[in-house]
């Protein structure tokens, strides 16, 4: 009977060569760099205002990356698989869907009012969840209520 080989769970020690998951681990750290740089600059010049701008810089980076990457995903999906996009949005095949002209000349499936309302609900509930779980605690922490 031999000993079982030891296994580590750290993503950087699994192998000597880079793997896609290893590379993705390090790439996932990049969106925080602008906010960290603003905070580090504020600490270097001893500016409290500049350190506080790290938060809005992080939010702006997140919004910009969300917009940019979602546009890239939509454009790629519209170009590569319009039938799949229609089926995912409406649950019907592309032949059973009325198609109109969208932005940049792309085909855009027409949604009924009910489907549009269902698509809007996650945005409304997401914003409603952000206020009590994110903004209120932030205000309470900055005001010294906690």
mmCIF file with all atom_site columns, C-alpha atoms in Angstrom:
data_model
loop_
_atom_site.group_PDB
_atom_site.id
_atom_site.type_symbol
_atom_site.label_atom_id
_atom_site.label_alt_id
_atom_site.label_comp_id
_atom_site.label_asym_id
_atom_site.label_entity_id
_atom_site.label_seq_id
_atom_site.pdbx_PDB_ins_code
_atom_site.Cartn_x
_atom_site.Cartn_y
_atom_site.Cartn_z
_atom_site.occupancy
_atom_site.B_iso_or_equiv
_atom_site.pdbx_formal_charge
_atom_site.auth_seq_id
_atom_site.auth_comp_id
_atom_site.auth_asym_id
_atom_site.auth_atom_id
_atom_site.pdbx_PDB_model_num
ATOM 1   C CA . UNK A 1 1   ? 0.000   0.000  0.000   1.00 0.00 ? 1   UNK A CA 1
ATOM 2   C CA . UNK A 1 2   ? 1.374   3.349  -1.041  1.00 0.00 ? 2   UNK A CA 1
ATOM 3   C CA . UNK A 1 3   ? 0.569   6.755  0.223   1.00 0.00 ? 3   UNK A CA 1
ATOM 4   C CA . UNK A 1 4   ? -1.994  8.810  -1.612  1.00 0.00 ? 4   UNK A CA 1
ATOM 5   C CA . UNK A 1 5   ? -0.541  11.783 -3.463  1.00 0.00 ? 5   UNK A CA 1
ATOM 6   C CA . UNK A 1 6   ? -1.008  15.144 -1.812  1.00 0.00 ? 6   UNK A CA 1
ATOM 7   C CA . UNK A 1 7   ? -3.427  17.475 -3.490  1.00 0.00 ? 7   UNK A CA 1
ATOM 8   C CA . UNK A 1 8   ? -3.472  21.230 -3.152  1.00 0.00 ? 8   UNK A CA 1
ATOM 9   C CA . UNK A 1 9   ? -6.449  23.427 -3.811  1.00 0.00 ? 9   UNK A CA 1
ATOM 10  C CA . UNK A 1 10  ? -4.507  26.581 -4.635  1.00 0.00 ? 10  UNK A CA 1
ATOM 11  C CA . UNK A 1 11  ? -5.004  27.502 -8.322  1.00 0.00 ? 11  UNK A CA 1
ATOM 12  C CA . UNK A 1 12  ? -1.400  28.661 -8.717  1.00 0.00 ? 12  UNK A CA 1
ATOM 13  C CA . UNK A 1 13  ? 0.216   25.413 -7.507  1.00 0.00 ? 13  UNK A CA 1
ATOM 14  C CA . UNK A 1 14  ? -1.627  22.796 -9.550  1.00 0.00 ? 14  UNK A CA 1
ATOM 15  C CA . UNK A 1 15  ? 0.891   22.628 -12.356 1.00 0.00 ? 15  UNK A CA 1
ATOM 16  C CA . UNK A 1 16  ? 4.121   24.162 -13.511 1.00 0.00 ? 16  UNK A CA 1
ATOM 17  C CA . UNK A 1 17  ? 2.682   25.367 -16.806 1.00 0.00 ? 17  UNK A CA 1
ATOM 18  C CA . UNK A 1 18  ? -0.001  28.053 -17.179 1.00 0.00 ? 18  UNK A CA 1
ATOM 19  C CA . UNK A 1 19  ? -3.534  26.814 -17.716 1.00 0.00 ? 19  UNK A CA 1
ATOM 20  C CA . UNK A 1 20  ? -6.613  28.739 -18.853 1.00 0.00 ? 20  UNK A CA 1
ATOM 21  C CA . UNK A 1 21  ? -8.067  28.698 -15.344 1.00 0.00 ? 21  UNK A CA 1
ATOM 22  C CA . UNK A 1 22  ? -4.788  29.955 -13.918 1.00 0.00 ? 22  UNK A CA 1
ATOM 23  C CA . UNK A 1 23  ? -4.674  32.789 -16.452 1.00 0.00 ? 23  UNK A CA 1
ATOM 24  C CA . UNK A 1 24  ? -8.316  33.639 -15.807 1.00 0.00 ? 24  UNK A CA 1
ATOM 25  C CA . UNK A 1 25  ? -7.621  33.847 -12.077 1.00 0.00 ? 25  UNK A CA 1
ATOM 26  C CA . UNK A 1 26  ? -5.044  36.601 -12.667 1.00 0.00 ? 26  UNK A CA 1
ATOM 27  C CA . UNK A 1 27  ? -7.107  38.389 -15.329 1.00 0.00 ? 27  UNK A CA 1
ATOM 28  C CA . UNK A 1 28  ? -10.058 38.535 -12.908 1.00 0.00 ? 28  UNK A CA 1
ATOM 29  C CA . UNK A 1 29  ? -7.952  40.728 -10.615 1.00 0.00 ? 29  UNK A CA 1
ATOM 30  C CA . UNK A 1 30  ? -7.485  43.429 -13.276 1.00 0.00 ? 30  UNK A CA 1
ATOM 31  C CA . UNK A 1 31  ? -10.844 45.273 -12.888 1.00 0.00 ? 31  UNK A CA 1
ATOM 32  C CA . UNK A 1 32  ? -9.844  46.337 -9.381  1.00 0.00 ? 32  UNK A CA 1
ATOM 33  C CA . UNK A 1 33  ? -6.579  47.935 -10.521 1.00 0.00 ? 33  UNK A CA 1
ATOM 34  C CA . UNK A 1 34  ? -7.968  51.430 -11.382 1.00 0.00 ? 34  UNK A CA 1
ATOM 35  C CA . UNK A 1 35  ? -9.704  51.793 -8.012  1.00 0.00 ? 35  UNK A CA 1
ATOM 36  C CA . UNK A 1 36  ? -6.656  50.490 -6.156  1.00 0.00 ? 36  UNK A CA 1
ATOM 37  C CA . UNK A 1 37  ? -4.428  52.879 -8.108  1.00 0.00 ? 37  UNK A CA 1
ATOM 38  C CA . UNK A 1 38  ? -6.596  55.859 -7.151  1.00 0.00 ? 38  UNK A CA 1
ATOM 39  C CA . UNK A 1 39  ? -6.526  54.830 -3.482  1.00 0.00 ? 39  UNK A CA 1
ATOM 40  C CA . UNK A 1 40  ? -2.751  54.253 -3.615  1.00 0.00 ? 40  UNK A CA 1
ATOM 41  C CA . UNK A 1 41  ? -2.248  57.650 -5.232  1.00 0.00 ? 41  UNK A CA 1
ATOM 42  C CA . UNK A 1 42  ? -4.393  59.228 -2.512  1.00 0.00 ? 42  UNK A CA 1
ATOM 43  C CA . UNK A 1 43  ? -2.291  57.508 0.150   1.00 0.00 ? 43  UNK A CA 1
ATOM 44  C CA . UNK A 1 44  ? 0.940   58.596 -1.553  1.00 0.00 ? 44  UNK A CA 1
ATOM 45  C CA . UNK A 1 45  ? -0.041  62.277 -1.659  1.00 0.00 ? 45  UNK A CA 1
ATOM 46  C CA . UNK A 1 46  ? -1.913  62.038 1.670   1.00 0.00 ? 46  UNK A CA 1
ATOM 47  C CA . UNK A 1 47  ? -5.232  63.179 0.190   1.00 0.00 ? 47  UNK A CA 1
ATOM 48  C CA . UNK A 1 48  ? -8.376  61.882 1.881   1.00 0.00 ? 48  UNK A CA 1
ATOM 49  C CA . UNK A 1 49  ? -10.541 63.095 -1.014  1.00 0.00 ? 49  UNK A CA 1
ATOM 50  C CA . UNK A 1 50  ? -8.463  61.151 -3.515  1.00 0.00 ? 50  UNK A CA 1
ATOM 51  C CA . UNK A 1 51  ? -8.639  58.021 -1.363  1.00 0.00 ? 51  UNK A CA 1
ATOM 52  C CA . UNK A 1 52  ? -12.440 58.333 -1.233  1.00 0.00 ? 52  UNK A CA 1
ATOM 53  C CA . UNK A 1 53  ? -12.530 58.601 -5.024  1.00 0.00 ? 53  UNK A CA 1
ATOM 54  C CA . UNK A 1 54  ? -11.370 54.961 -5.164  1.00 0.00 ? 54  UNK A CA 1
ATOM 55  C CA . UNK A 1 55  ? -14.956 53.818 -4.572  1.00 0.00 ? 55  UNK A CA 1
ATOM 56  C CA . UNK A 1 56  ? -16.479 55.809 -7.446  1.00 0.00 ? 56  UNK A CA 1
ATOM 57  C CA . UNK A 1 57  ? -13.527 54.787 -9.637  1.00 0.00 ? 57  UNK A CA 1
ATOM 58  C CA . UNK A 1 58  ? -14.332 51.136 -8.920  1.00 0.00 ? 58  UNK A CA 1
ATOM 59  C CA . UNK A 1 59  ? -18.024 51.647 -9.659  1.00 0.00 ? 59  UNK A CA 1
ATOM 60  C CA . UNK A 1 60  ? -17.194 53.514 -12.886 1.00 0.00 ? 60  UNK A CA 1
ATOM 61  C CA . UNK A 1 61  ? -14.831 50.730 -13.936 1.00 0.00 ? 61  UNK A CA 1
ATOM 62  C CA . UNK A 1 62  ? -17.527 48.127 -13.252 1.00 0.00 ? 62  UNK A CA 1
ATOM 63  C CA . UNK A 1 63  ? -20.165 50.047 -15.190 1.00 0.00 ? 63  UNK A CA 1
ATOM 64  C CA . UNK A 1 64  ? -17.810 50.623 -18.118 1.00 0.00 ? 64  UNK A CA 1
ATOM 65  C CA . UNK A 1 65  ? -16.714 46.989 -18.264 1.00 0.00 ? 65  UNK A CA 1
ATOM 66  C CA . UNK A 1 66  ? -20.302 45.776 -17.932 1.00 0.00 ? 66  UNK A CA 1
ATOM 67  C CA . UNK A 1 67  ? -21.440 47.997 -20.799 1.00 0.00 ? 67  UNK A CA 1
ATOM 68  C CA . UNK A 1 68  ? -18.460 47.182 -23.022 1.00 0.00 ? 68  UNK A CA 1
ATOM 69  C CA . UNK A 1 69  ? -18.433 43.423 -22.471 1.00 0.00 ? 69  UNK A CA 1
ATOM 70  C CA . UNK A 1 70  ? -22.221 43.088 -22.750 1.00 0.00 ? 70  UNK A CA 1
ATOM 71  C CA . UNK A 1 71  ? -22.155 44.995 -26.059 1.00 0.00 ? 71  UNK A CA 1
ATOM 72  C CA . UNK A 1 72  ? -19.361 42.700 -27.278 1.00 0.00 ? 72  UNK A CA 1
ATOM 73  C CA . UNK A 1 73  ? -21.333 39.623 -26.209 1.00 0.00 ? 73  UNK A CA 1
ATOM 74  C CA . UNK A 1 74  ? -24.530 40.844 -27.858 1.00 0.00 ? 74  UNK A CA 1
ATOM 75  C CA . UNK A 1 75  ? -22.716 41.728 -31.090 1.00 0.00 ? 75  UNK A CA 1
ATOM 76  C CA . UNK A 1 76  ? -20.939 38.370 -31.204 1.00 0.00 ? 76  UNK A CA 1
ATOM 77  C CA . UNK A 1 77  ? -24.084 36.423 -30.443 1.00 0.00 ? 77  UNK A CA 1
ATOM 78  C CA . UNK A 1 78  ? -26.104 38.390 -32.993 1.00 0.00 ? 78  UNK A CA 1
ATOM 79  C CA . UNK A 1 79  ? -23.466 37.792 -35.658 1.00 0.00 ? 79  UNK A CA 1
ATOM 80  C CA . UNK A 1 80  ? -22.724 34.153 -34.892 1.00 0.00 ? 80  UNK A CA 1
ATOM 81  C CA . UNK A 1 81  ? -26.030 32.700 -33.794 1.00 0.00 ? 81  UNK A CA 1
ATOM 82  C CA . UNK A 1 82  ? -29.145 34.805 -34.426 1.00 0.00 ? 82  UNK A CA 1
ATOM 83  C CA . UNK A 1 83  ? -31.364 31.742 -34.250 1.00 0.00 ? 83  UNK A CA 1
ATOM 84  C CA . UNK A 1 84  ? -29.991 30.866 -30.826 1.00 0.00 ? 84  UNK A CA 1
ATOM 85  C CA . UNK A 1 85  ? -30.474 34.448 -29.618 1.00 0.00 ? 85  UNK A CA 1
ATOM 86  C CA . UNK A 1 86  ? -34.112 34.472 -30.707 1.00 0.00 ? 86  UNK A CA 1
ATOM 87  C CA . UNK A 1 87  ? -34.731 31.085 -29.100 1.00 0.00 ? 87  UNK A CA 1
ATOM 88  C CA . UNK A 1 88  ? -33.127 32.220 -25.833 1.00 0.00 ? 88  UNK A CA 1
ATOM 89  C CA . UNK A 1 89  ? -35.068 35.499 -25.697 1.00 0.00 ? 89  UNK A CA 1
ATOM 90  C CA . UNK A 1 90  ? -38.486 34.264 -26.722 1.00 0.00 ? 90  UNK A CA 1
ATOM 91  C CA . UNK A 1 91  ? -38.439 30.493 -26.309 1.00 0.00 ? 91  UNK A CA 1
ATOM 92  C CA . UNK A 1 92  ? -39.585 30.077 -29.903 1.00 0.00 ? 92  UNK A CA 1
ATOM 93  C CA . UNK A 1 93  ? -37.720 29.223 -33.076 1.00 0.00 ? 93  UNK A CA 1
ATOM 94  C CA . UNK A 1 94  ? -36.571 32.013 -35.367 1.00 0.00 ? 94  UNK A CA 1
ATOM 95  C CA . UNK A 1 95  ? -39.180 31.190 -38.031 1.00 0.00 ? 95  UNK A CA 1
ATOM 96  C CA . UNK A 1 96  ? -42.061 31.664 -35.573 1.00 0.00 ? 96  UNK A CA 1
ATOM 97  C CA . UNK A 1 97  ? -40.852 35.110 -34.414 1.00 0.00 ? 97  UNK A CA 1
ATOM 98  C CA . UNK A 1 98  ? -41.637 38.465 -35.987 1.00 0.00 ? 98  UNK A CA 1
ATOM 99  C CA . UNK A 1 99  ? -38.345 40.205 -36.689 1.00 0.00 ? 99  UNK A CA 1
ATOM 100 C CA . UNK A 1 100 ? -37.848 43.959 -37.070 1.00 0.00 ? 100 UNK A CA 1
ATOM 101 C CA . UNK A 1 101 ? -34.842 46.171 -37.702 1.00 0.00 ? 101 UNK A CA 1
ATOM 102 C CA . UNK A 1 102 ? -32.703 46.834 -34.632 1.00 0.00 ? 102 UNK A CA 1
ATOM 103 C CA . UNK A 1 103 ? -29.691 49.007 -33.958 1.00 0.00 ? 103 UNK A CA 1
ATOM 104 C CA . UNK A 1 104 ? -26.895 48.810 -36.508 1.00 0.00 ? 104 UNK A CA 1
ATOM 105 C CA . UNK A 1 105 ? -29.129 46.888 -38.885 1.00 0.00 ? 105 UNK A CA 1
ATOM 106 C CA . UNK A 1 106 ? -29.283 43.774 -36.704 1.00 0.00 ? 106 UNK A CA 1
ATOM 107 C CA . UNK A 1 107 ? -32.394 41.652 -36.522 1.00 0.00 ? 107 UNK A CA 1
ATOM 108 C CA . UNK A 1 108 ? -34.275 42.354 -33.303 1.00 0.00 ? 108 UNK A CA 1
ATOM 109 C CA . UNK A 1 109 ? -37.039 40.037 -32.118 1.00 0.00 ? 109 UNK A CA 1
ATOM 110 C CA . UNK A 1 110 ? -40.293 41.802 -31.318 1.00 0.00 ? 110 UNK A CA 1
ATOM 111 C CA . UNK A 1 111 ? -41.512 41.168 -27.773 1.00 0.00 ? 111 UNK A CA 1
ATOM 112 C CA . UNK A 1 112 ? -45.034 41.462 -26.515 1.00 0.00 ? 112 UNK A CA 1
ATOM 113 C CA . UNK A 1 113 ? -45.799 43.814 -23.624 1.00 0.00 ? 113 UNK A CA 1
ATOM 114 C CA . UNK A 1 114 ? -45.855 40.852 -21.255 1.00 0.00 ? 114 UNK A CA 1
ATOM 115 C CA . UNK A 1 115 ? -42.437 39.630 -22.401 1.00 0.00 ? 115 UNK A CA 1
ATOM 116 C CA . UNK A 1 116 ? -41.015 43.160 -22.138 1.00 0.00 ? 116 UNK A CA 1
ATOM 117 C CA . UNK A 1 117 ? -42.387 43.508 -18.600 1.00 0.00 ? 117 UNK A CA 1
ATOM 118 C CA . UNK A 1 118 ? -40.859 40.169 -17.607 1.00 0.00 ? 118 UNK A CA 1
ATOM 119 C CA . UNK A 1 119 ? -37.500 41.282 -19.053 1.00 0.00 ? 119 UNK A CA 1
ATOM 120 C CA . UNK A 1 120 ? -37.706 44.549 -17.065 1.00 0.00 ? 120 UNK A CA 1
ATOM 121 C CA . UNK A 1 121 ? -38.485 42.923 -13.694 1.00 0.00 ? 121 UNK A CA 1
ATOM 122 C CA . UNK A 1 122 ? -34.895 41.820 -12.887 1.00 0.00 ? 122 UNK A CA 1
ATOM 123 C CA . UNK A 1 123 ? -33.679 45.392 -13.380 1.00 0.00 ? 123 UNK A CA 1
ATOM 124 C CA . UNK A 1 124 ? -36.323 46.755 -11.000 1.00 0.00 ? 124 UNK A CA 1
ATOM 125 C CA . UNK A 1 125 ? -35.783 44.096 -8.336  1.00 0.00 ? 125 UNK A CA 1
ATOM 126 C CA . UNK A 1 126 ? -32.003 44.406 -8.696  1.00 0.00 ? 126 UNK A CA 1
ATOM 127 C CA . UNK A 1 127 ? -32.156 48.132 -7.951  1.00 0.00 ? 127 UNK A CA 1
ATOM 128 C CA . UNK A 1 128 ? -34.579 47.554 -5.096  1.00 0.00 ? 128 UNK A CA 1
ATOM 129 C CA . UNK A 1 129 ? -32.220 44.959 -3.602  1.00 0.00 ? 129 UNK A CA 1
ATOM 130 C CA . UNK A 1 130 ? -29.236 47.293 -3.976  1.00 0.00 ? 130 UNK A CA 1
ATOM 131 C CA . UNK A 1 131 ? -30.735 49.999 -1.752  1.00 0.00 ? 131 UNK A CA 1
ATOM 132 C CA . UNK A 1 132 ? -31.374 48.023 1.471   1.00 0.00 ? 132 UNK A CA 1
ATOM 133 C CA . UNK A 1 133 ? -28.419 45.676 1.079   1.00 0.00 ? 133 UNK A CA 1
ATOM 134 C CA . UNK A 1 134 ? -25.794 48.064 -0.245  1.00 0.00 ? 134 UNK A CA 1
ATOM 135 C CA . UNK A 1 135 ? -26.556 51.744 -0.008  1.00 0.00 ? 135 UNK A CA 1
ATOM 136 C CA . UNK A 1 136 ? -28.256 51.892 3.395   1.00 0.00 ? 136 UNK A CA 1
ATOM 137 C CA . UNK A 1 137 ? -25.431 50.032 5.198   1.00 0.00 ? 137 UNK A CA 1
ATOM 138 C CA . UNK A 1 138 ? -22.902 52.247 3.406   1.00 0.00 ? 138 UNK A CA 1
ATOM 139 C CA . UNK A 1 139 ? -24.673 55.399 4.597   1.00 0.00 ? 139 UNK A CA 1
ATOM 140 C CA . UNK A 1 140 ? -24.983 54.001 8.110   1.00 0.00 ? 140 UNK A CA 1
ATOM 141 C CA . UNK A 1 141 ? -21.273 53.129 8.208   1.00 0.00 ? 141 UNK A CA 1
ATOM 142 C CA . UNK A 1 142 ? -20.165 56.523 6.928   1.00 0.00 ? 142 UNK A CA 1
ATOM 143 C CA . UNK A 1 143 ? -22.525 58.335 9.301   1.00 0.00 ? 143 UNK A CA 1
ATOM 144 C CA . UNK A 1 144 ? -21.202 56.349 12.270  1.00 0.00 ? 144 UNK A CA 1
ATOM 145 C CA . UNK A 1 145 ? -24.536 54.730 13.094  1.00 0.00 ? 145 UNK A CA 1
ATOM 146 C CA . UNK A 1 146 ? -22.898 51.304 13.402  1.00 0.00 ? 146 UNK A CA 1
#
